[in-house]
PDB file of C-alpha atoms in Angstrom:
ATOM      1  CA  GLY A   1     -10.214   4.668 -14.725  1.00 82.00           C
ATOM      2  CA  ASN A   2     -10.019   2.358 -11.743  1.00 87.00           C
ATOM      3  CA  SER A   3     -11.138   3.425  -8.281  1.00 91.00           C
ATOM      4  CA  VAL A   4     -11.733   1.940  -4.827  1.00 94.00           C
ATOM      5  CA  THR A   5     -14.139   3.368  -2.270  1.00 95.00           C
ATOM      6  CA  GLN A   6     -14.055   2.390   1.389  1.00 95.00           C
ATOM      7  CA  MET A   7     -16.320   3.362   4.224  1.00 89.00           C
ATOM      8  CA  GLU A   8     -14.979   6.273   6.195  1.00 86.00           C
ATOM      9  CA  GLY A   9     -13.687   5.689   9.675  1.00 87.00           C
ATOM     10  CA  PRO A  10     -12.944   5.533  12.381  1.00 94.00           C
ATOM     11  CA  VAL A  11     -14.914   2.410  13.125  1.00 96.00           C
ATOM     12  CA  THR A  12     -15.079   1.896  16.885  1.00 97.00           C
ATOM     13  CA  LEU A  13     -16.108  -1.495  18.274  1.00 97.00           C
ATOM     14  CA  SER A  14     -16.009  -3.344  21.545  1.00 97.00           C
ATOM     15  CA  GLU A  15     -13.960  -6.502  21.828  1.00 97.00           C
ATOM     16  CA  GLU A  16     -15.729  -9.583  20.407  1.00 97.00           C
ATOM     17  CA  ALA A  17     -18.053  -7.480  18.224  1.00 98.00           C
ATOM     18  CA  PHE A  18     -18.690  -8.318  14.561  1.00 98.00           C
ATOM     19  CA  LEU A  19     -16.756  -6.273  12.026  1.00 97.00           C
ATOM     20  CA  THR A  20     -17.692  -5.209   8.505  1.00 97.00           C
ATOM     21  CA  ILE A  21     -15.661  -2.721   6.480  1.00 98.00           C
ATOM     22  CA  ASN A  22     -17.268  -1.960   3.144  1.00 97.00           C
ATOM     23  CA  CYS A  23     -15.271  -1.761  -0.065  1.00 97.00           C
ATOM     24  CA  THR A  24     -16.604  -1.189  -3.570  1.00 97.00           C
ATOM     25  CA  TYR A  25     -14.623  -0.786  -6.752  1.00 96.00           C
ATOM     26  CA  THR A  26     -14.782   0.426 -10.336  1.00 94.00           C
ATOM     27  CA  ALA A  27     -12.521  -1.275 -12.858  1.00 90.00           C
ATOM     28  CA  THR A  28     -12.325  -1.621 -16.613  1.00 81.00           C
ATOM     29  CA  GLY A  29     -11.323  -5.294 -16.605  1.00 77.00           C
ATOM     30  CA  TYR A  30     -11.451  -8.196 -14.162  1.00 82.00           C
ATOM     31  CA  PRO A  31      -9.281  -7.128 -11.264  1.00 89.00           C
ATOM     32  CA  SER A  32      -7.698  -9.028  -8.422  1.00 91.00           C
ATOM     33  CA  LEU A  33      -8.733  -7.649  -5.033  1.00 95.00           C
ATOM     34  CA  PHE A  34      -6.688  -7.271  -1.857  1.00 96.00           C
ATOM     35  CA  TRP A  35      -7.042  -6.188   1.753  1.00 98.00           C
ATOM     36  CA  TYR A  36      -3.993  -4.764   3.500  1.00 97.00           C
ATOM     37  CA  VAL A  37      -3.560  -3.837   7.171  1.00 97.00           C
ATOM     38  CA  GLN A  38      -1.319  -1.098   8.576  1.00 95.00           C
ATOM     39  CA  TYR A  39      -0.391  -0.992  12.258  1.00 94.00           C
ATOM     40  CA  PRO A  40       0.789   2.342  13.719  1.00 89.00           C
ATOM     41  CA  GLY A  41       4.176   3.442  12.395  1.00 86.00           C
ATOM     42  CA  GLU A  42       4.549   0.430  10.121  1.00 90.00           C
ATOM     43  CA  GLY A  43       4.193  -0.465   6.462  1.00 92.00           C
ATOM     44  CA  LEU A  44       1.281  -2.349   4.927  1.00 95.00           C
ATOM     45  CA  GLN A  45       0.877  -6.091   5.348  1.00 96.00           C
ATOM     46  CA  LEU A  46      -1.169  -8.227   2.995  1.00 96.00           C
ATOM     47  CA  LEU A  47      -4.184  -9.565   4.893  1.00 98.00           C
ATOM     48  CA  LEU A  48      -5.995 -11.517   2.171  1.00 97.00           C
ATOM     49  CA  LYS A  49      -6.706 -11.580  -1.540  1.00 96.00           C
ATOM     50  CA  ALA A  50      -9.162 -12.906  -4.132  1.00 96.00           C
ATOM     51  CA  THR A  51      -8.411 -13.211  -7.824  1.00 92.00           C
ATOM     52  CA  LYS A  52     -11.762 -14.016  -9.449  1.00 91.00           C
ATOM     53  CA  ALA A  53     -15.488 -13.675  -8.924  1.00 93.00           C
ATOM     54  CA  ASP A  54     -16.949 -15.609  -5.959  1.00 95.00           C
ATOM     55  CA  ASP A  55     -13.496 -16.326  -4.528  1.00 96.00           C
ATOM     56  CA  LYS A  56     -13.273 -15.928  -0.766  1.00 97.00           C
ATOM     57  CA  GLY A  57     -10.016 -14.745   0.752  1.00 97.00           C
ATOM     58  CA  SER A  58      -9.412 -15.494   4.429  1.00 97.00           C
ATOM     59  CA  ASN A  59      -6.669 -15.037   7.000  1.00 97.00           C
ATOM     60  CA  LYS A  60      -6.463 -14.654  10.807  1.00 95.00           C
ATOM     61  CA  GLY A  61     -10.266 -14.813  11.130  1.00 97.00           C
ATOM     62  CA  PHE A  62     -10.843 -12.120   8.490  1.00 98.00           C
ATOM     63  CA  GLU A  63     -12.801 -12.931   5.334  1.00 98.00           C
ATOM     64  CA  ALA A  64     -13.820 -11.138   2.148  1.00 98.00           C
ATOM     65  CA  THR A  65     -15.748 -12.436  -0.872  1.00 98.00           C
ATOM     66  CA  TYR A  66     -15.232 -11.106  -4.399  1.00 97.00           C
ATOM     67  CA  ARG A  67     -18.725 -10.078  -5.561  1.00 96.00           C
ATOM     68  CA  LYS A  68     -18.676  -9.162  -9.244  1.00 93.00           C
ATOM     69  CA  GLU A  69     -22.408  -8.423  -9.431  1.00 94.00           C
ATOM     70  CA  THR A  70     -22.163  -5.741  -6.743  1.00 95.00           C
ATOM     71  CA  THR A  71     -18.495  -4.822  -7.435  1.00 96.00           C
ATOM     72  CA  SER A  72     -17.730  -5.266  -3.760  1.00 97.00           C
ATOM     73  CA  PHE A  73     -15.119  -6.886  -1.506  1.00 98.00           C
ATOM     74  CA  HIS A  74     -16.302  -6.239   2.043  1.00 98.00           C
ATOM     75  CA  LEU A  75     -14.020  -7.253   4.921  1.00 98.00           C
ATOM     76  CA  GLU A  76     -15.586  -9.177   7.827  1.00 98.00           C
ATOM     77  CA  LYS A  77     -14.501 -10.705  11.098  1.00 98.00           C
ATOM     78  CA  GLY A  78     -16.775 -12.470  13.530  1.00 97.00           C
ATOM     79  CA  SER A  79     -15.116 -11.391  16.774  1.00 96.00           C
ATOM     80  CA  VAL A  80     -12.582  -8.558  16.858  1.00 98.00           C
ATOM     81  CA  GLN A  81      -9.779  -8.202  19.366  1.00 97.00           C
ATOM     82  CA  VAL A  82      -7.974  -5.129  20.680  1.00 97.00           C
ATOM     83  CA  SER A  83      -4.952  -6.243  18.652  1.00 96.00           C
ATOM     84  CA  ASP A  84      -6.974  -5.795  15.432  1.00 97.00           C
ATOM     85  CA  SER A  85      -6.894  -2.018  15.923  1.00 97.00           C
ATOM     86  CA  ALA A  86      -5.226  -0.713  12.751  1.00 97.00           C
ATOM     87  CA  VAL A  87      -5.943   0.928   9.408  1.00 96.00           C
ATOM     88  CA  TYR A  88      -7.341  -1.345   6.695  1.00 97.00           C
ATOM     89  CA  PHE A  89      -6.878  -0.679   2.977  1.00 96.00           C
ATOM     90  CA  CYS A  90      -8.800  -2.238   0.121  1.00 97.00           C
ATOM     91  CA  ALA A  91      -6.959  -2.368  -3.234  1.00 94.00           C
ATOM     92  CA  LEU A  92      -7.368  -3.705  -6.749  1.00 91.00           C
ATOM     93  CA  SER A  93      -4.982  -4.833  -9.463  1.00 88.00           C
ATOM     94  CA  ASP A  94      -6.277  -4.541 -13.003  1.00 74.00           C
ATOM     95  CA  VAL A  95      -5.945  -7.462 -15.396  1.00 61.00           C
ATOM     96  CA  ASN A  96      -4.883  -5.116 -18.194  1.00 60.00           C
ATOM     97  CA  ASN A  97      -1.717  -4.148 -16.365  1.00 57.00           C
ATOM     98  CA  ALA A  98       1.521  -5.586 -17.580  1.00 58.00           C
ATOM     99  CA  GLY A  99       2.821  -5.167 -14.074  1.00 61.00           C
ATOM    100  CA  ASN A 100       0.853  -5.000 -10.916  1.00 72.00           C
ATOM    101  CA  MET A 101      -0.220  -1.472 -10.358  1.00 81.00           C
ATOM    102  CA  LEU A 102      -2.490  -1.268  -7.351  1.00 88.00           C
ATOM    103  CA  THR A 103      -5.284   1.224  -6.842  1.00 89.00           C
ATOM    104  CA  PHE A 104      -5.897   1.797  -3.115  1.00 92.00           C
ATOM    105  CA  GLY A 105      -8.925   2.984  -1.214  1.00 93.00           C
ATOM    106  CA  GLY A 106      -8.486   5.752   1.333  1.00 93.00           C
ATOM    107  CA  GLY A 107      -8.215   3.378   4.303  1.00 95.00           C
ATOM    108  CA  THR A 108     -10.519   2.730   7.256  1.00 96.00           C
ATOM    109  CA  ARG A 109      -9.269   3.073  10.812  1.00 96.00           C
ATOM    110  CA  LEU A 110     -10.551   0.421  13.216  1.00 97.00           C
ATOM    111  CA  MET A 111     -10.417   1.004  16.959  1.00 97.00           C
ATOM    112  CA  VAL A 112     -11.327  -1.897  19.250  1.00 97.00           C
ATOM    113  CA  LYS A 113     -11.990  -1.139  22.904  1.00 97.00           C
ATOM    114  CA  PRO A 114     -11.560  -3.723  25.670  1.00 95.00           C
TER     115      PRO A 114
ATOM    116  CA  ASP B   1      14.668 -13.936   6.010  1.00 61.00           C
ATOM    117  CA  GLY B   2      13.452 -12.238   2.827  1.00 70.00           C
ATOM    118  CA  GLY B   3      12.007  -8.792   2.939  1.00 93.00           C
ATOM    119  CA  ILE B   4      12.195  -5.109   2.167  1.00 96.00           C
ATOM    120  CA  THR B   5      14.411  -2.797   4.181  1.00 96.00           C
ATOM    121  CA  GLN B   6      13.866   0.943   4.250  1.00 97.00           C
ATOM    122  CA  SER B   7      16.304   3.322   5.869  1.00 96.00           C
ATOM    123  CA  PRO B   8      16.479   5.518   7.743  1.00 95.00           C
ATOM    124  CA  LYS B   9      13.292   5.158   9.802  1.00 95.00           C
ATOM    125  CA  TYR B  10      13.265   8.909  10.527  1.00 95.00           C
ATOM    126  CA  LEU B  11      14.799  11.644   8.377  1.00 94.00           C
ATOM    127  CA  PHE B  12      14.942  15.408   8.685  1.00 91.00           C
ATOM    128  CA  ARG B  13      15.414  17.775   5.775  1.00 88.00           C
ATOM    129  CA  LYS B  14      16.710  21.321   5.876  1.00 88.00           C
ATOM    130  CA  GLU B  15      15.499  24.050   3.549  1.00 83.00           C
ATOM    131  CA  GLY B  16      16.963  23.675   0.042  1.00 85.00           C
ATOM    132  CA  GLN B  17      18.409  20.243   0.742  1.00 91.00           C
ATOM    133  CA  ASN B  18      18.017  17.039  -1.241  1.00 94.00           C
ATOM    134  CA  VAL B  19      17.630  13.838   0.782  1.00 95.00           C
ATOM    135  CA  THR B  20      17.718  10.220  -0.338  1.00 96.00           C
ATOM    136  CA  LEU B  21      15.610   7.405   1.087  1.00 97.00           C
ATOM    137  CA  SER B  22      16.957   3.899   0.747  1.00 98.00           C
ATOM    138  CA  CYS B  23      14.946   0.827  -0.255  1.00 98.00           C
ATOM    139  CA  GLU B  24      16.536  -2.624  -0.592  1.00 98.00           C
ATOM    140  CA  GLN B  25      14.804  -5.948  -1.218  1.00 97.00           C
ATOM    141  CA  ASN B  26      16.106  -9.515  -1.206  1.00 96.00           C
ATOM    142  CA  LEU B  27      12.915 -11.106  -2.530  1.00 95.00           C
ATOM    143  CA  ASN B  28      14.205 -11.261  -6.132  1.00 95.00           C
ATOM    144  CA  HIS B  29      11.216  -9.163  -7.238  1.00 94.00           C
ATOM    145  CA  ASP B  30      11.358  -7.405 -10.602  1.00 92.00           C
ATOM    146  CA  ALA B  31       8.980  -4.558  -9.759  1.00 93.00           C
ATOM    147  CA  MET B  32       9.471  -1.861  -7.114  1.00 95.00           C
ATOM    148  CA  TYR B  33       7.347   1.108  -6.077  1.00 95.00           C
ATOM    149  CA  TRP B  34       7.433   4.282  -3.973  1.00 97.00           C
ATOM    150  CA  TYR B  35       4.347   5.673  -2.248  1.00 96.00           C
ATOM    151  CA  ARG B  36       3.665   8.750  -0.192  1.00 96.00           C
ATOM    152  CA  GLN B  37       1.221   8.620   2.709  1.00 94.00           C
ATOM    153  CA  ASP B  38      -0.053  11.759   4.438  1.00 92.00           C
ATOM    154  CA  PRO B  39      -1.743  11.629   7.878  1.00 85.00           C
ATOM    155  CA  GLY B  40      -5.149   9.971   7.687  1.00 80.00           C
ATOM    156  CA  GLN B  41      -4.809   9.492   3.937  1.00 82.00           C
ATOM    157  CA  GLY B  42      -4.382   6.632   1.522  1.00 86.00           C
ATOM    158  CA  LEU B  43      -1.308   5.885  -0.557  1.00 92.00           C
ATOM    159  CA  ARG B  44      -0.276   7.896  -3.598  1.00 93.00           C
ATOM    160  CA  LEU B  45       2.168   6.469  -6.128  1.00 93.00           C
ATOM    161  CA  ILE B  46       5.328   8.504  -6.727  1.00 96.00           C
ATOM    162  CA  TYR B  47       7.407   6.291  -9.044  1.00 96.00           C
ATOM    163  CA  TYR B  48       7.547   2.661 -10.044  1.00 94.00           C
ATOM    164  CA  SER B  49       9.989   0.395 -11.839  1.00 94.00           C
ATOM    165  CA  GLN B  50       9.150  -2.896 -13.483  1.00 91.00           C
ATOM    166  CA  ILE B  51      12.700  -3.755 -14.539  1.00 91.00           C
ATOM    167  CA  VAL B  52      16.272  -2.665 -13.906  1.00 94.00           C
ATOM    168  CA  ASN B  53      17.282   0.591 -15.621  1.00 95.00           C
ATOM    169  CA  ASP B  54      13.684   1.553 -16.302  1.00 93.00           C
ATOM    170  CA  PHE B  55      11.171   3.499 -14.218  1.00 95.00           C
ATOM    171  CA  GLN B  56       7.963   5.421 -14.712  1.00 93.00           C
ATOM    172  CA  LYS B  57       6.324   8.405 -13.063  1.00 94.00           C
ATOM    173  CA  GLY B  58       3.340   7.797 -10.858  1.00 92.00           C
ATOM    174  CA  ASP B  59       0.623  10.243  -9.877  1.00 90.00           C
ATOM    175  CA  ILE B  60       2.770  12.653  -7.842  1.00 95.00           C
ATOM    176  CA  ALA B  61       6.318  12.479  -9.276  1.00 96.00           C
ATOM    177  CA  GLU B  62       7.050  16.223  -9.253  1.00 96.00           C
ATOM    178  CA  GLY B  63       9.885  17.078  -6.858  1.00 96.00           C
ATOM    179  CA  TYR B  64      11.095  13.474  -6.631  1.00 97.00           C
ATOM    180  CA  SER B  65      13.641  11.385  -8.534  1.00 97.00           C
ATOM    181  CA  VAL B  66      14.612   7.702  -8.541  1.00 98.00           C
ATOM    182  CA  SER B  67      17.155   5.315  -9.993  1.00 97.00           C
ATOM    183  CA  ARG B  68      17.102   1.563 -10.582  1.00 97.00           C
ATOM    184  CA  GLU B  69      20.670   0.457 -11.267  1.00 97.00           C
ATOM    185  CA  LYS B  70      20.318  -2.847  -9.432  1.00 96.00           C
ATOM    186  CA  LYS B  71      17.397  -5.220  -9.092  1.00 97.00           C
ATOM    187  CA  GLU B  72      17.612  -5.083  -5.297  1.00 97.00           C
ATOM    188  CA  SER B  73      17.692  -1.321  -4.871  1.00 98.00           C
ATOM    189  CA  PHE B  74      15.318   1.560  -5.668  1.00 98.00           C
ATOM    190  CA  PRO B  75      16.400   4.753  -3.870  1.00 98.00           C
ATOM    191  CA  LEU B  76      14.125   7.803  -3.804  1.00 98.00           C
ATOM    192  CA  THR B  77      15.516  11.354  -3.726  1.00 97.00           C
ATOM    193  CA  VAL B  78      13.297  14.087  -2.366  1.00 96.00           C
ATOM    194  CA  THR B  79      14.575  17.241  -4.017  1.00 94.00           C
ATOM    195  CA  SER B  80      14.370  20.847  -2.878  1.00 90.00           C
ATOM    196  CA  ALA B  81      11.702  21.312  -5.553  1.00 89.00           C
ATOM    197  CA  GLN B  82       9.296  19.280  -3.398  1.00 89.00           C
ATOM    198  CA  LYS B  83       7.855  22.084  -1.273  1.00 87.00           C
ATOM    199  CA  ASN B  84       5.815  19.940   1.074  1.00 91.00           C
ATOM    200  CA  PRO B  85       7.890  16.815   1.687  1.00 92.00           C
ATOM    201  CA  THR B  86       6.696  16.014   5.220  1.00 94.00           C
ATOM    202  CA  ALA B  87       5.073  12.581   4.946  1.00 95.00           C
ATOM    203  CA  PHE B  88       5.486   8.857   5.510  1.00 95.00           C
ATOM    204  CA  TYR B  89       7.205   7.175   2.533  1.00 97.00           C
ATOM    205  CA  LEU B  90       6.620   3.525   1.746  1.00 96.00           C
ATOM    206  CA  CYS B  91       8.568   1.309  -0.620  1.00 97.00           C
ATOM    207  CA  ALA B  92       7.099  -1.899  -2.039  1.00 96.00           C
ATOM    208  CA  SER B  93       8.099  -4.698  -4.398  1.00 95.00           C
ATOM    209  CA  SER B  94       6.311  -7.463  -6.253  1.00 93.00           C
ATOM    210  CA  ILE B  95       6.549 -10.260  -8.755  1.00 89.00           C
ATOM    211  CA  THR B  96       5.076  -9.193 -12.083  1.00 81.00           C
ATOM    212  CA  GLY B  97       1.513 -10.424 -12.597  1.00 76.00           C
ATOM    213  CA  ARG B  98      -1.906  -9.114 -11.609  1.00 71.00           C
ATOM    214  CA  ASP B  99      -2.495 -11.792  -8.967  1.00 81.00           C
ATOM    215  CA  GLN B 100       0.704 -10.952  -7.144  1.00 85.00           C
ATOM    216  CA  PRO B 101       0.488  -8.741  -4.066  1.00 89.00           C
ATOM    217  CA  GLN B 102       2.919  -5.970  -3.285  1.00 92.00           C
ATOM    218  CA  HIS B 103       5.173  -6.420  -0.250  1.00 94.00           C
ATOM    219  CA  PHE B 104       5.934  -3.318   1.799  1.00 95.00           C
ATOM    220  CA  GLY B 105       8.805  -2.033   3.888  1.00 96.00           C
ATOM    221  CA  ASP B 106       8.299  -0.378   7.276  1.00 95.00           C
ATOM    222  CA  GLY B 107       8.521   3.138   5.901  1.00 95.00           C
ATOM    223  CA  THR B 108      10.566   6.310   6.380  1.00 96.00           C
ATOM    224  CA  ARG B 109       9.081   9.337   8.105  1.00 95.00           C
ATOM    225  CA  LEU B 110      10.443  12.562   6.612  1.00 95.00           C
ATOM    226  CA  SER B 111      10.101  15.874   8.419  1.00 93.00           C
ATOM    227  CA  ILE B 112      11.244  19.433   7.766  1.00 86.00           C
ATOM    228  CA  LEU B 113      13.661  21.111  10.183  1.00 82.00           C
TER     229      LEU B 113
END
């Protein structure tokens, strides 16, 4: 079956540091890949997505590249801010689905200190 | 403004009581989903519906029930059979298609009195 593995948190960084959150996946087909962000007490918001190999998703300074050869979709940001403190979820949607069932990773908490 | 509305934001359940969480969307999405999130954990799928009048069990459906009588609405009932209902419940909707992301509501936090 499908699965998503994320690095365990919390990840604690100082403001303006470089961020990487690792995400690797196992899927039977050719999935689409997503990163979601969850701020305290809120639902999930789509951060970025990539639908095929070598695609790069980007939004609000965050980037992730769909790497089929390493089955990875690592999230990066060059300079984090305190306002980026949140929980980040990696997810995949399998091409064999008639609908869009998502498989989520366990989430990685990011804490950015001033 | 299109979106997903969950209500109430906070809900308390007494022993032996059923409670219903509301989820309404005005995005004209065919598919809707319910997830449970426990502290420090990821999301687990409870039920999903890809079309009106049809729904399927997810990974943790025991102790929960749903209905999908209208495209816009997908209420979740937490029954007394669910012995550990304290959690954060998230509703989502999407257009059908693997490239389409799910859009989430702001959640309902359910606690036991």
